[in-house]
CSV table of C-alpha atoms and ligand atoms in Angstrom, one decimal:
chain,number,residue,atom,x,y,z
A,291,MET,CA,67.0,-15.4,-52.8
A,292,ILE,CA,67.2,-19.0,-51.4
A,293,ASP,CA,66.2,-22.4,-52.5
A,294,TYR,CA,65.8,-24.8,-49.6
A,295,HIS,CA,64.2,-27.8,-51.2
A,296,ILE,CA,66.5,-29.8,-53.5
A,297,HIS,CA,66.9,-33.5,-54.1
A,298,THR,CA,70.1,-35.1,-55.5
A,299,SER,CA,70.9,-38.6,-56.6
A,300,LEU,CA,71.3,-39.5,-52.9
A,301,SER,CA,67.5,-39.8,-52.9
A,302,ASP,CA,65.3,-39.4,-56.0
A,303,GLY,CA,67.0,-36.5,-57.7
A,304,SER,CA,69.0,-37.0,-60.9
A,305,GLY,CA,72.0,-34.6,-60.4
A,306,GLU,CA,75.1,-34.3,-58.3
A,307,HIS,CA,75.4,-31.6,-55.6
A,308,ARG,CA,77.9,-29.7,-57.6
A,309,GLU,CA,75.6,-29.4,-60.6
A,310,TYR,CA,72.8,-28.0,-58.4
A,311,TYR,CA,75.3,-25.6,-56.9
A,312,ASN,CA,76.5,-24.3,-60.2
A,313,GLU,CA,72.9,-23.6,-61.1
A,314,ALA,CA,72.3,-21.8,-57.9
A,315,LEU,CA,75.4,-19.6,-58.6
A,316,ARG,CA,74.2,-18.9,-62.1
A,317,LEU,CA,70.9,-17.7,-60.7
A,318,GLY,CA,72.6,-15.6,-58.1
A,319,LEU,CA,71.0,-17.3,-55.1
A,320,SER,CA,72.5,-16.3,-51.7
A,321,GLU,CA,71.7,-19.7,-50.1
A,322,MET,CA,70.8,-23.2,-51.2
A,323,GLY,CA,69.8,-26.1,-49.0
A,324,PHE,CA,70.0,-29.8,-50.0
A,325,SER,CA,67.0,-31.7,-48.6
A,326,ASP,CA,67.2,-35.3,-49.8
A,327,HIS,CA,64.4,-37.6,-48.6
A,328,PHE,CA,64.9,-39.5,-45.5
A,329,CYS,CA,62.2,-42.1,-44.6
A,330,LEU,CA,62.0,-44.6,-41.8
A,331,ARG,CA,60.0,-46.9,-44.1
A,332,PRO,CA,62.0,-48.5,-46.9
A,333,VAL,CA,61.0,-46.8,-50.2
A,334,PRO,CA,62.9,-46.5,-53.4
A,335,TRP,CA,62.8,-42.7,-53.4
A,336,ALA,CA,64.3,-42.0,-50.0
A,337,MET,CA,67.4,-42.6,-47.9
A,338,GLY,CA,67.0,-45.0,-45.0
A,339,LEU,CA,68.9,-45.3,-41.8
A,340,ASP,CA,71.8,-47.2,-43.4
A,341,ASP,CA,72.3,-44.4,-45.9
A,342,LEU,CA,72.8,-41.6,-43.4
A,343,PRO,CA,76.6,-42.2,-42.7
A,344,ALA,CA,77.4,-41.8,-46.5
A,345,TRP,CA,75.0,-38.8,-46.7
A,346,LYS,CA,76.8,-37.1,-43.7
A,347,LYS,CA,80.2,-37.6,-45.3
A,348,ARG,CA,79.0,-36.3,-48.7
A,349,MET,CA,77.5,-33.2,-47.1
A,350,GLN,CA,80.7,-32.4,-45.3
A,351,GLN,CA,82.6,-32.6,-48.6
A,352,VAL,CA,80.0,-30.6,-50.5
A,353,ARG,CA,80.1,-27.8,-47.9
A,354,LYS,CA,83.9,-27.6,-48.4
A,355,GLU,CA,83.8,-27.8,-52.2
A,356,CYS,CA,80.9,-25.5,-52.8
A,357,SER,CA,82.4,-22.3,-51.2
A,358,GLY,CA,81.4,-19.6,-53.7
A,359,SER,CA,79.0,-16.8,-53.1
A,360,CYS,CA,76.0,-19.1,-52.4
A,361,ARG,CA,76.0,-20.6,-48.9
A,362,VAL,CA,75.2,-24.2,-48.7
A,363,LYS,CA,72.8,-25.5,-46.0
A,364,THR,CA,72.3,-29.0,-44.8
A,365,GLY,CA,68.7,-30.1,-44.7
A,366,LEU,CA,66.6,-33.2,-45.0
A,367,GLU,CA,63.0,-33.8,-46.1
A,368,VAL,CA,61.7,-36.2,-43.6
A,369,ASP,CA,58.5,-38.3,-43.7
A,370,TYR,CA,56.3,-38.0,-40.7
A,371,PHE,CA,54.8,-41.1,-39.1
A,372,PRO,CA,52.8,-40.3,-35.9
A,373,GLU,CA,53.6,-43.7,-34.4
A,374,ARG,CA,57.4,-43.3,-34.8
A,375,GLU,CA,58.1,-39.9,-33.3
A,376,GLU,CA,60.5,-41.0,-30.7
A,377,GLU,CA,62.6,-43.0,-33.1
A,378,LEU,CA,62.7,-40.1,-35.5
A,379,LYS,CA,63.7,-37.7,-32.8
A,380,ALA,CA,66.6,-39.9,-31.8
A,381,VAL,CA,67.8,-40.1,-35.4
A,382,LEU,CA,67.4,-36.4,-36.2
A,383,ASP,CA,69.0,-35.2,-32.9
A,384,GLY,CA,72.2,-37.0,-33.9
A,385,LEU,CA,72.6,-35.3,-37.3
A,386,PRO,CA,74.4,-32.1,-38.2
A,387,LEU,CA,71.4,-30.3,-39.7
A,388,ASP,CA,70.6,-26.7,-40.5
A,389,TYR,CA,66.9,-27.5,-40.9
A,390,VAL,CA,64.4,-30.4,-41.3
A,391,ILE,CA,61.4,-30.2,-43.6
A,392,GLY,CA,58.6,-32.3,-42.2
A,393,SER,CA,56.4,-33.8,-45.0
A,394,VAL,CA,53.4,-36.0,-45.1
A,395,HIS,CA,53.6,-38.3,-48.1
A,396,PHE,CA,51.7,-41.2,-46.4
A,397,LEU,CA,48.2,-41.5,-45.2
A,398,GLY,CA,48.5,-44.7,-43.2
A,399,THR,CA,50.4,-47.0,-45.5
A,400,TRP,CA,49.2,-45.2,-48.7
A,401,ASN,CA,51.9,-43.1,-50.4
A,402,PHE,CA,49.3,-40.7,-51.7
A,403,ASP,CA,51.5,-38.4,-53.8
A,404,SER,CA,53.2,-41.1,-55.8
A,405,SER,CA,50.4,-41.9,-58.2
A,406,LEU,CA,46.7,-41.5,-58.8
A,407,ASP,CA,46.0,-45.0,-57.6
A,408,GLY,CA,43.9,-45.0,-54.4
A,409,TYR,CA,42.1,-41.7,-54.6
A,410,ASP,CA,38.9,-43.5,-55.8
A,411,GLU,CA,38.6,-45.3,-52.4
A,412,TRP,CA,38.4,-42.0,-50.4
A,413,ASP,CA,35.6,-39.6,-49.8
A,414,LEU,CA,37.3,-36.3,-50.6
A,415,ARG,CA,36.3,-34.6,-47.3
A,416,HIS,CA,37.7,-37.5,-45.3
A,417,LEU,CA,40.9,-37.5,-47.3
A,418,TYR,CA,41.5,-33.8,-46.6
A,419,GLU,CA,40.6,-34.1,-42.9
A,420,TYR,CA,42.9,-37.1,-42.5
A,421,TYR,CA,45.7,-35.3,-44.3
A,422,TYR,CA,45.5,-32.1,-42.4
A,423,ASN,CA,45.2,-33.9,-39.1
A,424,LEU,CA,48.5,-35.6,-39.8
A,425,VAL,CA,50.1,-32.2,-40.7
A,426,THR,CA,48.8,-30.8,-37.4
A,427,LYS,CA,50.4,-33.7,-35.6
A,428,ALA,CA,53.6,-33.2,-37.5
A,429,ALA,CA,53.7,-29.5,-36.4
A,430,GLU,CA,53.0,-30.5,-32.8
A,431,SER,CA,55.7,-33.2,-32.8
A,432,GLY,CA,58.6,-30.8,-32.3
A,433,LEU,CA,60.6,-32.8,-34.9
A,434,PHE,CA,60.6,-30.2,-37.7
A,435,ASP,CA,61.6,-26.7,-38.6
A,436,VAL,CA,59.6,-26.3,-41.8
A,437,ILE,CA,56.3,-27.9,-43.0
A,438,GLY,CA,56.7,-29.1,-46.5
A,439,HIS,CA,54.2,-28.5,-49.3
A,440,LEU,CA,51.4,-27.7,-47.0
A,441,ASP,CA,48.5,-28.6,-49.3
A,442,LEU,CA,50.1,-31.5,-51.2
A,443,VAL,CA,46.8,-33.4,-51.0
A,444,LYS,CA,45.6,-31.3,-54.0
A,445,LYS,CA,48.5,-32.6,-56.2
A,446,PHE,CA,46.4,-34.6,-58.7
A,447,GLY,CA,43.7,-32.0,-58.8
A,448,HIS,CA,41.4,-33.3,-56.1
A,449,ARG,CA,40.2,-30.0,-54.8
A,450,LEU,CA,37.8,-29.4,-51.9
A,451,ALA,CA,36.8,-25.8,-51.8
A,452,ASP,CA,34.3,-25.6,-48.9
A,453,GLY,CA,34.0,-26.7,-45.3
A,454,LEU,CA,37.7,-26.9,-44.5
A,455,GLU,CA,38.0,-23.7,-42.5
A,456,LYS,CA,38.0,-25.4,-39.1
A,457,ILE,CA,40.5,-28.1,-39.8
A,458,ILE,CA,42.9,-25.7,-41.6
A,459,THR,CA,42.6,-23.2,-38.8
A,460,LYS,CA,43.6,-25.9,-36.4
A,461,THR,CA,46.6,-26.8,-38.6
A,462,LEU,CA,47.8,-23.2,-38.9
A,463,GLU,CA,47.4,-22.6,-35.2
A,464,ALA,CA,49.6,-25.6,-34.5
A,465,ILE,CA,52.2,-24.5,-37.0
A,466,SER,CA,52.2,-21.0,-35.6
A,467,LYS,CA,52.3,-22.1,-32.0
A,468,ALA,CA,55.2,-24.4,-32.6
A,469,GLY,CA,57.1,-21.5,-34.3
A,470,LEU,CA,57.5,-23.4,-37.5
A,471,ALA,CA,57.9,-22.0,-41.0
A,472,VAL,CA,56.0,-23.2,-44.1
A,473,GLU,CA,57.7,-23.4,-47.4
A,474,LEU,CA,56.4,-21.9,-50.6
A,475,ASN,CA,57.1,-24.9,-52.8
A,476,THR,CA,56.9,-24.0,-56.5
A,477,SER,CA,57.0,-27.6,-57.9
A,478,GLY,CA,53.2,-28.0,-57.8
A,479,ARG,CA,52.9,-25.8,-60.9
A,480,ASN,CA,54.3,-28.8,-62.9
A,481,LYS,CA,51.8,-31.2,-61.5
A,482,PRO,CA,48.1,-31.7,-62.4
A,483,CYS,CA,47.0,-29.2,-59.8
A,484,ARG,CA,49.0,-26.5,-61.6
A,485,ASP,CA,49.5,-24.5,-58.5
A,486,PHE,CA,52.2,-23.7,-55.9
A,487,TYR,CA,52.0,-25.3,-52.5
A,488,PRO,CA,50.4,-23.7,-50.6
A,489,SER,CA,47.9,-21.9,-52.8
A,490,TYR,CA,47.6,-18.2,-52.7
A,491,THR,CA,44.6,-18.2,-50.4
A,492,LEU,CA,46.2,-20.7,-48.0
A,493,LEU,CA,49.5,-18.6,-47.9
A,494,GLU,CA,47.4,-15.6,-47.1
A,495,GLN,CA,46.0,-17.4,-44.1
A,496,CYS,CA,49.6,-18.4,-43.1
A,497,TYR,CA,50.4,-14.7,-43.2
A,498,GLN,CA,47.5,-13.9,-41.0
A,499,PHE,CA,48.8,-16.4,-38.5
A,500,ASP,CA,52.2,-14.8,-38.7
A,501,ILE,CA,53.8,-18.0,-39.9
A,502,PRO,CA,57.3,-17.4,-41.5
A,503,VAL,CA,57.9,-18.7,-45.0
A,504,THR,CA,60.9,-20.3,-46.7
A,505,LEU,CA,61.2,-20.9,-50.5
A,506,GLY,CA,61.9,-24.2,-52.3
A,507,SER,CA,61.8,-25.5,-55.9
A,508,ASP,CA,61.6,-29.2,-54.9
A,509,ALA,CA,64.2,-29.6,-57.6
A,510,HIS,CA,64.8,-33.2,-58.8
A,511,ASN,CA,67.1,-32.0,-61.7
A,512,PRO,CA,69.6,-29.2,-61.6
A,513,GLY,CA,67.6,-27.3,-64.1
A,514,ASP,CA,64.7,-27.1,-61.7
A,515,VAL,CA,66.6,-25.0,-59.2
A,516,GLY,CA,64.7,-21.7,-58.6
A,517,GLN,CA,61.8,-22.7,-60.9
A,518,TYR,CA,59.1,-20.1,-61.0
A,519,PHE,CA,60.8,-18.0,-58.3
A,520,PRO,CA,59.9,-14.6,-59.9
A,521,ASP,CA,56.2,-15.5,-59.6
A,522,ALA,CA,56.7,-16.9,-56.1
A,523,ILE,CA,58.4,-13.7,-54.9
A,524,ASP,CA,55.6,-11.6,-56.5
A,525,MET,CA,53.1,-13.7,-54.6
A,526,LEU,CA,54.9,-13.3,-51.3
A,527,LYS,CA,55.1,-9.6,-51.7
A,528,LYS,CA,51.5,-9.2,-52.7
A,529,ILE,CA,50.4,-11.1,-49.6
A,530,GLY,CA,52.6,-8.8,-47.4
A,531,TYR,CA,55.7,-10.9,-46.7
A,532,THR,CA,58.8,-8.8,-46.5
A,533,ARG,CA,61.3,-11.4,-45.4
A,534,ILE,CA,62.2,-15.0,-45.9
A,535,ALA,CA,63.1,-17.5,-43.2
A,536,VAL,CA,66.5,-19.1,-43.2
A,537,PHE,CA,68.0,-21.7,-40.9
A,538,GLU,CA,71.4,-22.4,-39.4
A,539,LYS,CA,71.9,-25.3,-37.0
A,540,ARG,CA,68.1,-25.5,-36.6
A,541,GLN,CA,67.8,-21.9,-35.5
A,542,ILE,CA,65.6,-19.6,-37.6
A,543,GLY,CA,66.7,-16.3,-39.0
A,544,PHE,CA,65.4,-13.9,-41.6
A,545,ILE,CA,66.6,-12.1,-44.7
A,546,PRO,CA,64.6,-9.3,-46.3
A,547,PHE,CA,63.7,-9.4,-49.9
B,232,ZN,ZN1,57.8,-34.0,-50.6
B,233,ZN,ZN1,60.8,-32.9,-52.0
């Protein structure tokens, strides 16, 4: 199996690459991808432009040093800002990447997944619509290979059960049309929503749209690598998935499971 969503001390994770790698070897993973945060807006939890040269150097070293049975891939988790697509494209095109996870962590200037503050000011339906519109734009932007934690907006337990069909269909159509994968991100189970991203029903819809899926723990500690993967794989199989998407130099491939 693979774990494509891992944060090290280069962004907001707390371990070094080698520690995560050792954990991946222990679990018998065939591939792991480091996906530290990169954000054009200065935030304490992400690398900015000035950090990229050191990141690049470190990844070159890591790929040399970590040469055991688990293959190392170079990824980034990148914040999407609709008004900065061109700037982002210029940056990403110049980097030696296997894949880019596109994530929406900001609604306007609000970093909605960092704390509960701010939710009170939103009508829940408006919040969901705003969020999914941004995800749709991210999918259409051509900047990314994978959409990160597709239903992150539920993180703190703000659920909206009804009336989302239209907007979600639009988002899934955009993802499918752009040939992007979504990730099954297991970290949500540790959050107030107590659920993977995406939820079972949403992943079923992804399957119906023929959207490929990758797998990621969103590890911020070496011990998180592969968290809840047996459950995640059960879920994928139950839905009908038979293969997992992998990436090399931003080209998609598949491995059966
Ligand atoms: Zn994220
Ligand atoms: Zn992440």
